[in-house]
Every structure is written in structure tokens, then in C-alpha cells.
Short mmCIF file of C-alpha atoms and ligand atoms in Angstrom, two decimals:
data_model
loop_
_atom_site.label_atom_id
_atom_site.label_comp_id
_atom_site.label_asym_id
_atom_site.label_seq_id
_atom_site.Cartn_x
_atom_site.Cartn_y
_atom_site.Cartn_z
CA MET F 1 45.69 47.87 -213.25
CA ALA F 2 46.77 47.06 -216.81
CA LYS F 3 44.00 45.72 -219.03
CA ALA F 4 46.06 42.66 -220.06
CA VAL F 5 46.31 41.51 -216.44
CA ARG F 6 42.60 42.06 -215.71
CA VAL F 7 41.52 40.28 -218.88
CA THR F 8 43.90 37.35 -218.30
CA ALA F 9 42.87 36.94 -214.66
CA ASP F 10 39.25 36.93 -215.76
CA ARG F 11 39.85 34.34 -218.47
CA ILE F 12 41.69 32.12 -215.98
CA ARG F 13 38.87 32.47 -213.43
CA LYS F 14 36.25 31.52 -216.05
CA LEU F 15 38.33 28.50 -217.21
CA GLU F 16 38.70 29.98 -220.69
CA VAL F 17 42.33 29.16 -220.01
CA GLN F 18 42.62 25.86 -218.15
CA GLY F 19 45.33 23.48 -217.02
CA ALA F 20 48.23 24.55 -214.81
CA ARG F 21 50.68 25.01 -217.68
CA ASN F 22 48.37 27.12 -219.82
CA VAL F 23 47.43 29.20 -216.77
CA ALA F 24 51.10 29.88 -216.00
CA ILE F 25 51.88 30.76 -219.64
CA ALA F 26 48.92 33.17 -219.79
CA ALA F 27 50.01 34.85 -216.53
CA ILE F 28 53.59 35.27 -217.78
CA LYS F 29 52.36 36.86 -221.01
CA ALA F 30 50.08 39.19 -219.05
CA LEU F 31 53.03 40.30 -216.94
CA GLU F 32 55.04 40.99 -220.09
CA ALA F 33 52.16 43.02 -221.55
CA LEU F 34 51.81 44.97 -218.31
CA ALA F 35 55.50 45.87 -218.38
CA GLU F 36 55.22 47.04 -221.98
CA GLU F 37 52.07 49.09 -221.36
CA SER F 38 53.32 50.56 -218.09
CA SER F 39 53.30 54.31 -217.64
CA ALA F 40 55.47 54.08 -214.51
CA LYS F 41 58.12 56.76 -214.28
CA THR F 42 60.26 55.25 -211.54
CA ARG F 43 61.51 51.85 -210.47
CA LYS F 44 59.32 52.10 -207.36
CA GLU F 45 56.16 52.72 -209.41
CA PHE F 46 57.08 49.94 -211.81
CA THR F 47 57.61 47.28 -209.10
CA LYS F 48 54.38 48.41 -207.41
CA GLU F 49 52.50 47.71 -210.65
CA LEU F 50 54.12 44.30 -210.93
CA LYS F 51 53.16 43.43 -207.36
CA GLU F 52 49.56 44.50 -207.97
CA ALA F 53 49.48 42.32 -211.07
CA GLN F 54 50.88 39.44 -209.03
CA ALA F 55 48.08 39.75 -206.47
CA THR F 56 45.40 39.84 -209.20
CA LEU F 57 46.84 36.85 -211.04
CA PHE F 58 47.32 34.80 -207.84
CA ALA F 59 43.70 35.46 -206.85
CA SER F 60 42.40 34.17 -210.21
CA ARG F 61 42.89 30.52 -209.20
CA ALA F 62 44.01 29.30 -205.80
CA THR F 63 45.71 25.99 -206.61
CA GLU F 64 48.29 27.02 -209.19
CA PRO F 65 51.87 27.01 -207.82
CA LEU F 66 53.42 26.86 -211.31
CA MET F 67 51.84 30.23 -212.06
CA ARG F 68 52.93 31.60 -208.66
CA ASN F 69 56.50 30.30 -209.07
CA ALA F 70 56.73 31.81 -212.56
CA VAL F 71 55.37 35.23 -211.59
CA ARG F 72 57.50 35.36 -208.42
CA TRP F 73 60.66 34.42 -210.30
CA ILE F 74 60.14 37.03 -213.02
CA ILE F 75 59.45 39.77 -210.47
CA SER F 76 62.48 38.67 -208.42
CA GLN F 77 64.68 39.20 -211.50
CA VAL F 78 63.48 42.82 -211.62
CA GLU F 79 63.96 43.27 -207.87
CA LYS F 80 67.49 41.84 -207.99
CA SER F 81 68.55 44.14 -210.80
CA GLY F 82 70.13 47.37 -209.60
CA GLU F 83 68.68 49.22 -212.61
CA GLU F 84 66.63 52.38 -212.12
CA LYS F 85 65.49 52.99 -215.70
CA VAL F 86 61.96 51.72 -216.37
CA ALA F 87 62.86 50.86 -219.99
CA THR F 88 65.66 48.57 -218.76
CA LEU F 89 63.37 46.97 -216.17
CA THR F 90 60.75 46.37 -218.88
CA LYS F 91 63.40 44.58 -220.90
CA ARG F 92 64.28 42.55 -217.81
CA VAL F 93 60.65 41.37 -217.52
CA SER F 94 60.65 40.42 -221.17
CA THR F 95 63.94 38.46 -221.10
CA SER F 96 63.04 36.71 -217.84
CA SER F 97 59.61 35.75 -219.22
CA SER F 98 61.18 34.34 -222.37
CA GLN F 99 63.71 32.41 -220.32
CA PHE F 100 60.99 30.92 -218.10
CA LEU F 101 58.83 29.98 -221.09
CA LYS F 102 61.79 28.39 -222.85
CA ASN F 103 62.56 26.31 -219.77
CA LEU F 104 58.91 25.28 -219.50
CA GLU F 105 58.88 24.19 -223.13
CA ALA F 106 62.12 22.22 -222.71
CA SER F 107 60.65 20.48 -219.64
CA LYS F 108 57.54 19.53 -221.59
CA GLU F 109 59.64 17.99 -224.37
CA ARG F 110 61.89 16.14 -221.91
CA ILE F 111 58.87 14.80 -220.00
CA ALA F 112 57.33 13.56 -223.26
CA GLU F 113 60.60 11.91 -224.25
CA ILE F 114 60.93 10.11 -220.91
CA GLY F 115 57.26 9.28 -220.33
CA SER F 116 56.47 8.09 -223.85
CA LYS F 117 58.89 5.19 -223.30
CA ARG F 118 56.39 3.82 -220.79
CA ILE F 119 53.74 3.56 -223.51
CA LEU F 120 54.14 0.16 -225.14
CA ASN F 121 52.38 -1.20 -228.19
CA ASN F 122 48.77 -2.29 -227.62
CA MET F 123 48.56 -0.64 -224.21
CA VAL F 124 45.37 0.92 -222.89
CA VAL F 125 46.12 4.18 -221.09
CA PHE F 126 43.64 5.63 -218.60
CA THR F 127 43.60 9.40 -218.01
CA HIS F 128 41.46 12.01 -216.27
CA CYS F 129 40.63 15.64 -217.08
CA HIS F 130 42.76 17.56 -219.58
CA SER F 131 46.47 17.92 -219.05
CA SER F 132 48.44 19.44 -221.91
CA THR F 133 51.53 17.67 -220.54
CA VAL F 134 49.80 14.28 -220.70
CA THR F 135 48.43 14.80 -224.21
CA HIS F 136 51.86 15.98 -225.39
CA LEU F 137 53.42 12.79 -224.00
CA LEU F 138 50.77 10.69 -225.75
CA SER F 139 51.31 12.59 -228.99
CA LYS F 140 55.06 11.84 -228.77
CA ALA F 141 54.29 8.13 -228.28
CA LYS F 142 52.00 8.23 -231.30
CA LYS F 143 54.63 10.05 -233.42
CA ASP F 144 57.13 7.36 -232.38
CA GLY F 145 54.84 4.85 -234.06
CA LYS F 146 53.32 3.27 -230.95
CA THR F 147 49.82 1.82 -231.22
CA PHE F 148 47.78 2.30 -228.07
CA GLU F 149 44.34 3.41 -226.98
CA VAL F 150 43.10 5.76 -224.31
CA ILE F 151 40.18 5.72 -221.90
CA CYS F 152 39.38 9.18 -220.61
CA THR F 153 36.81 10.39 -218.12
CA GLU F 154 34.45 13.18 -219.12
CA THR F 155 35.46 15.07 -215.93
CA ARG F 156 32.43 16.64 -214.34
CA PRO F 157 31.36 19.34 -213.84
CA VAL F 158 32.91 21.20 -216.79
CA PHE F 159 33.92 18.30 -219.04
CA GLN F 160 37.63 18.91 -219.62
CA GLY F 161 37.77 15.22 -220.66
CA ARG F 162 36.13 16.26 -223.91
CA ILE F 163 39.14 18.46 -224.70
CA THR F 164 41.40 15.45 -224.12
CA ALA F 165 39.18 13.23 -226.29
CA LYS F 166 39.17 15.76 -229.16
CA GLU F 167 42.94 16.20 -229.03
CA LEU F 168 43.51 12.43 -229.04
CA LEU F 169 41.11 11.88 -231.92
CA ALA F 170 42.96 14.58 -233.87
CA LEU F 171 46.10 12.49 -233.29
CA ASP F 172 44.25 9.45 -234.57
CA VAL F 173 44.43 7.68 -231.20
CA LYS F 174 41.53 5.32 -230.49
CA THR F 175 39.74 6.98 -227.57
CA THR F 176 36.87 5.94 -225.31
CA LEU F 177 35.09 8.53 -223.17
CA ILE F 178 33.40 7.37 -219.95
CA VAL F 179 31.45 9.13 -217.20
CA ASP F 180 33.56 9.69 -214.09
CA SER F 181 31.55 7.19 -212.06
CA ALA F 182 32.40 4.42 -214.58
CA ALA F 183 36.09 4.66 -213.69
CA ARG F 184 36.04 1.49 -211.56
CA SER F 185 34.27 -0.53 -214.25
CA PHE F 186 36.89 0.41 -216.84
CA MET F 187 40.04 0.33 -214.71
CA ARG F 188 40.36 -3.40 -215.33
CA ASN F 189 40.72 -2.66 -219.07
CA ALA F 190 43.62 -0.28 -218.50
CA ASP F 191 47.34 -1.12 -218.39
CA LEU F 192 48.53 2.20 -217.08
CA VAL F 193 47.13 5.41 -215.58
CA ILE F 194 48.67 8.78 -216.42
CA VAL F 195 47.41 12.07 -215.02
CA GLY F 196 48.71 15.63 -214.81
CA ALA F 197 49.26 17.78 -211.73
CA ASP F 198 48.39 21.22 -210.50
CA ALA F 199 50.55 21.09 -207.40
CA ILE F 200 53.07 18.85 -205.66
CA THR F 201 53.56 19.25 -201.93
CA SER F 202 56.75 18.89 -199.88
CA GLU F 203 55.60 15.40 -198.83
CA GLY F 204 55.23 14.32 -202.45
CA ASN F 205 51.44 14.34 -202.49
CA VAL F 206 49.90 15.51 -205.74
CA ILE F 207 46.96 17.83 -206.25
CA ASN F 208 45.09 17.44 -209.51
CA LYS F 209 41.53 17.64 -210.86
CA ILE F 210 38.84 16.41 -208.47
CA GLY F 211 38.47 12.66 -208.85
CA THR F 212 42.18 11.98 -209.37
CA GLY F 213 42.54 10.69 -205.80
CA THR F 214 39.70 8.19 -206.37
CA ILE F 215 41.23 7.04 -209.66
CA ALA F 216 44.54 6.44 -207.85
CA LEU F 217 42.71 4.24 -205.32
CA LEU F 218 41.04 2.33 -208.14
CA ALA F 219 44.39 1.84 -209.90
CA ASN F 220 45.81 0.54 -206.64
CA GLU F 221 42.89 -1.84 -206.19
CA ALA F 222 43.31 -3.13 -209.77
CA ARG F 223 47.13 -3.22 -209.46
CA LYS F 224 47.65 -0.81 -212.34
CA PRO F 225 50.64 1.58 -212.31
CA PHE F 226 49.63 5.17 -211.63
CA TYR F 227 51.96 7.90 -212.92
CA VAL F 228 51.83 11.65 -212.50
CA VAL F 229 53.28 13.75 -215.30
CA SER F 230 54.47 17.12 -214.06
CA GLU F 231 57.01 19.88 -214.49
CA LEU F 232 59.00 20.19 -211.26
CA LEU F 233 57.97 23.83 -210.93
CA LYS F 234 54.48 22.71 -209.91
CA PHE F 235 56.09 22.09 -206.52
CA ASP F 236 54.70 24.47 -203.92
CA PRO F 237 57.53 25.72 -201.65
CA ALA F 238 55.02 27.07 -199.09
CA THR F 239 54.11 23.49 -198.17
CA VAL F 240 57.65 22.98 -196.79
CA CYS F 241 56.85 25.56 -194.12
CA GLY F 242 53.61 23.88 -193.08
CA ASP F 243 51.09 25.64 -195.28
CA TYR F 244 48.48 23.40 -196.86
CA GLU F 245 47.94 23.73 -200.59
CA GLN F 246 44.63 25.54 -200.84
CA ILE F 247 41.97 23.65 -202.80
CA GLU F 248 39.96 25.96 -205.02
CA GLU F 249 36.20 25.76 -204.50
CA ARG F 250 34.27 26.80 -207.58
CA SER F 251 30.76 28.09 -208.15
CA PRO F 252 27.82 25.69 -207.49
CA ASP F 253 26.40 26.94 -210.83
CA GLU F 254 28.90 24.70 -212.61
CA ILE F 255 27.03 21.74 -211.10
CA TRP F 256 23.39 22.87 -211.15
CA LYS F 257 22.36 26.34 -212.34
CA ASP F 258 18.74 26.41 -211.13
CA ALA F 259 19.18 24.15 -208.11
CA PRO F 260 16.57 24.20 -205.26
CA GLU F 261 17.27 27.12 -202.97
CA LYS F 262 18.21 25.26 -199.80
CA LEU F 263 20.35 22.66 -201.46
CA VAL F 264 23.99 22.74 -200.42
CA ILE F 265 26.26 22.19 -203.39
CA ARG F 266 30.00 21.78 -202.95
CA ASN F 267 32.34 22.10 -205.91
CA PRO F 268 36.03 21.62 -205.06
CA ALA F 269 38.11 21.76 -208.25
CA PHE F 270 40.95 19.53 -207.05
CA ASP F 271 41.80 16.74 -204.63
CA VAL F 272 44.91 15.25 -203.08
CA THR F 273 46.46 11.98 -204.18
CA ARG F 274 48.72 10.59 -201.49
CA ARG F 275 52.24 9.71 -202.58
CA ASP F 276 51.74 6.06 -201.53
CA PHE F 277 49.49 5.59 -204.56
CA ILE F 278 51.88 7.16 -207.06
CA HIS F 279 54.36 4.86 -208.83
CA GLY F 280 56.38 7.77 -210.08
CA VAL F 281 56.40 11.43 -211.03
CA ILE F 282 57.47 11.79 -214.64
CA CYS F 283 59.30 15.11 -214.68
CA GLU F 284 62.16 16.79 -216.57
CA GLU F 285 64.68 15.11 -214.25
CA GLY F 286 63.39 11.62 -215.04
CA ILE F 287 60.91 9.35 -213.29
CA ILE F 288 61.30 10.11 -209.60
CA PRO F 289 59.65 8.71 -206.47
CA PRO F 290 57.23 11.37 -205.18
CA HIS F 291 58.85 11.49 -201.72
CA SER F 292 62.16 12.66 -203.25
CA ILE F 293 60.61 15.84 -204.65
CA LYS F 294 62.12 18.23 -202.09
CA GLU F 295 65.67 16.97 -202.68
CA VAL F 296 65.21 17.11 -206.46
CA MET F 297 63.94 20.70 -206.15
CA HIS F 298 66.98 21.66 -204.05
CA HIS F 299 69.22 20.19 -206.71
CA LYS F 300 67.47 21.62 -209.76
CA TYR F 301 65.60 24.78 -208.71
CA SER F 302 67.12 25.91 -205.39
CA TRP F 303 65.87 29.51 -206.01
CA ILE F 304 62.37 28.30 -205.22
CA PHE F 305 63.30 28.13 -201.51
CA GLU F 306 64.62 31.73 -201.37
C1 RUB Q 1 43.21 20.81 -215.07
C2 RUB Q 1 43.97 19.72 -214.40
C3 RUB Q 1 45.21 19.24 -215.13
C4 RUB Q 1 46.43 19.94 -214.54
C5 RUB Q 1 47.66 19.69 -215.39
O1 RUB Q 1 42.24 21.38 -214.21
O2 RUB Q 1 43.70 19.28 -213.31
O3 RUB Q 1 45.38 17.86 -214.97
O4 RUB Q 1 46.20 21.33 -214.49
O5 RUB Q 1 47.52 20.27 -216.66
P1 RUB Q 1 41.42 22.68 -214.73
P2 RUB Q 1 48.79 20.68 -217.51
O6 RUB Q 1 40.78 22.29 -216.03
O7 RUB Q 1 40.45 22.96 -213.65
O8 RUB Q 1 42.43 23.78 -214.89
O9 RUB Q 1 49.58 19.41 -217.68
O10 RUB Q 1 48.25 21.22 -218.80
O11 RUB Q 1 49.56 21.67 -216.72
#
């Protein structure tokens, strides 16, 4: 196994790379590095290496369909090519990776353009965890001259909310950090909730950092609009065929390192927000109702169903 793939998978597992987008980008780059380092002599050996890398990367985090869609698509471009020469196949990995990354970047910009219009002057935006797509949208709103403030949760157990808070402060956005359990107390101060996504299922339910589902309920109780900001390629095609999105369960050490021996500690990384609580999914195709996701995917990314 190429070193780049092992190192990347390890970094993803340890959360040194976090957030669905960053995870997918790291996996794509690892695949590119593998292709460049490969000592495969034949097409068969080369595709075997790619498939092994795929398995290692997929195992690094369970709830990351964007990464899986990216890796699958890049490998499919190699499989579809009739080429036998390893050098040509390496080039194919590199051009496909660049194409995927370019598309991902364009989606991020489009999402920021669309979503930032929902940020109005003097609004208080509530967010959870750290989503690079959400902070990019907020940075676009700020660059457009909007004045707004943000309430963000610290996001136990590993405090990704601090990353969000630091990024927002660097943008000169007034930011208030709260403990997760204060979400209900502060929801009444918010005008709008915006969160990211790790996965979107065929029914339009969204999987994001643990606690998101509760925040959606609180937004519903307080009658505050709740938006999910997501690239369409976070859709998991396996859910169409009945598979459940797997929810990653992380080490209890993240919660309590020297916990009493018999204590049961559960540490799911994500939860499900039902589509009924989502006002809209802000994606590169616009703001769409979550239940239309499958049709939008057929229209925009039909290859995902192959
Ligand atoms: C991060 C998280 C983010 C989504 C979206 O969880 O739930 O909201 O991944 O992020 P973790 P992005 O820190 O466990 O990876 O918009 O950057 O893809």
C-alpha cells in the first residue's frame, strides 16, 4: 500500500483532517499520489492498487459519501479507459482528480453565492460544528458587506466549534460560542440556522455532526428556518437501494480518557435530521426541498446511479 494512502487514511481517522469536503479532497490527493508512486507494470496491477487504496480510504471514516463518490468516480474513469499503458492510466487519475476538485470548488462558490443571499443585515446565524462550506458562505456574506453575528456550539466531544469560531473571528464576524446543551436557551436569539452535511439519503434526510438533529428540533420549536448547506455529491446512492447510511461510532476516549472501567460510553459522530425539519438544502443547483434530492441527482449527476 502506498505511503500517501496510509498516511492520509490515518490522518482522516484521527480527525487531523475533518469535515466531509476536506476528507474527500485529502482522499483524492492520496489517490493521485498513489498513481504517481505506483510501481505497477500492467493495467491489472495498477487497478488492483487503486482498489486497495479505495478500501483503505473508505474504512478511514464510515459516514463520508462525498469521499466515496469521488474515489469511485476517479477509479471508474480509469476502468472505462481502454488504455493498457500504466503511464497513460496515471495521467487519467491525475486529470480526473483535477476535474473532480475543480467541480467541487465551483460548487462551493455557487453555494456561497446562493446561500449568502439569505444572510440579511443584523441577522443572528446559529451554526453547529465546523463546516468549511458554511464558513465559506458566511465569508462571502461578510465580503458582500453584510453585518451579522454568529452563535456557534462548541461541539463536544472534540470541539470543532472552536475551529468555526476562530475562522469567523478572523473574518471579523462577531461570534458567540456556547456549550452544546445551551442550544435551546440561545435558539430564541437566532434568526436562521445553517449547518453542513456529511451525507444526504434518498429520502432527503441529512446526516451531520451529532447534535444537528436536536438543533433542528429546537429550530422547529422556535420557528426558526433551518437550512442545510451541501454539495449534491454528498448524496449516498446506496440509500436508494435500501442501505442505511452507517453512523460512525468513535472511541470512548474522546469523551473520557480514564473513565471507570465498567462505564459504558457511546460516541456516535453523526445523527440524522429528518427532512421535515429542513427548510431547504442550499446546493449548487439552488435551494431545493430535501425530498427532491433524488430527482436533482438524476438530472445533474446521473453517473452516481451507475
Ligand atoms: C464535520 C461535520 C460537518 C460536515 C460538513 O464532522 O459534521 O458539518 O462534515 O463539512 P467531523 P464540510 O468534524 O467529525 O468531520 O462542509 O466542510 O464538508
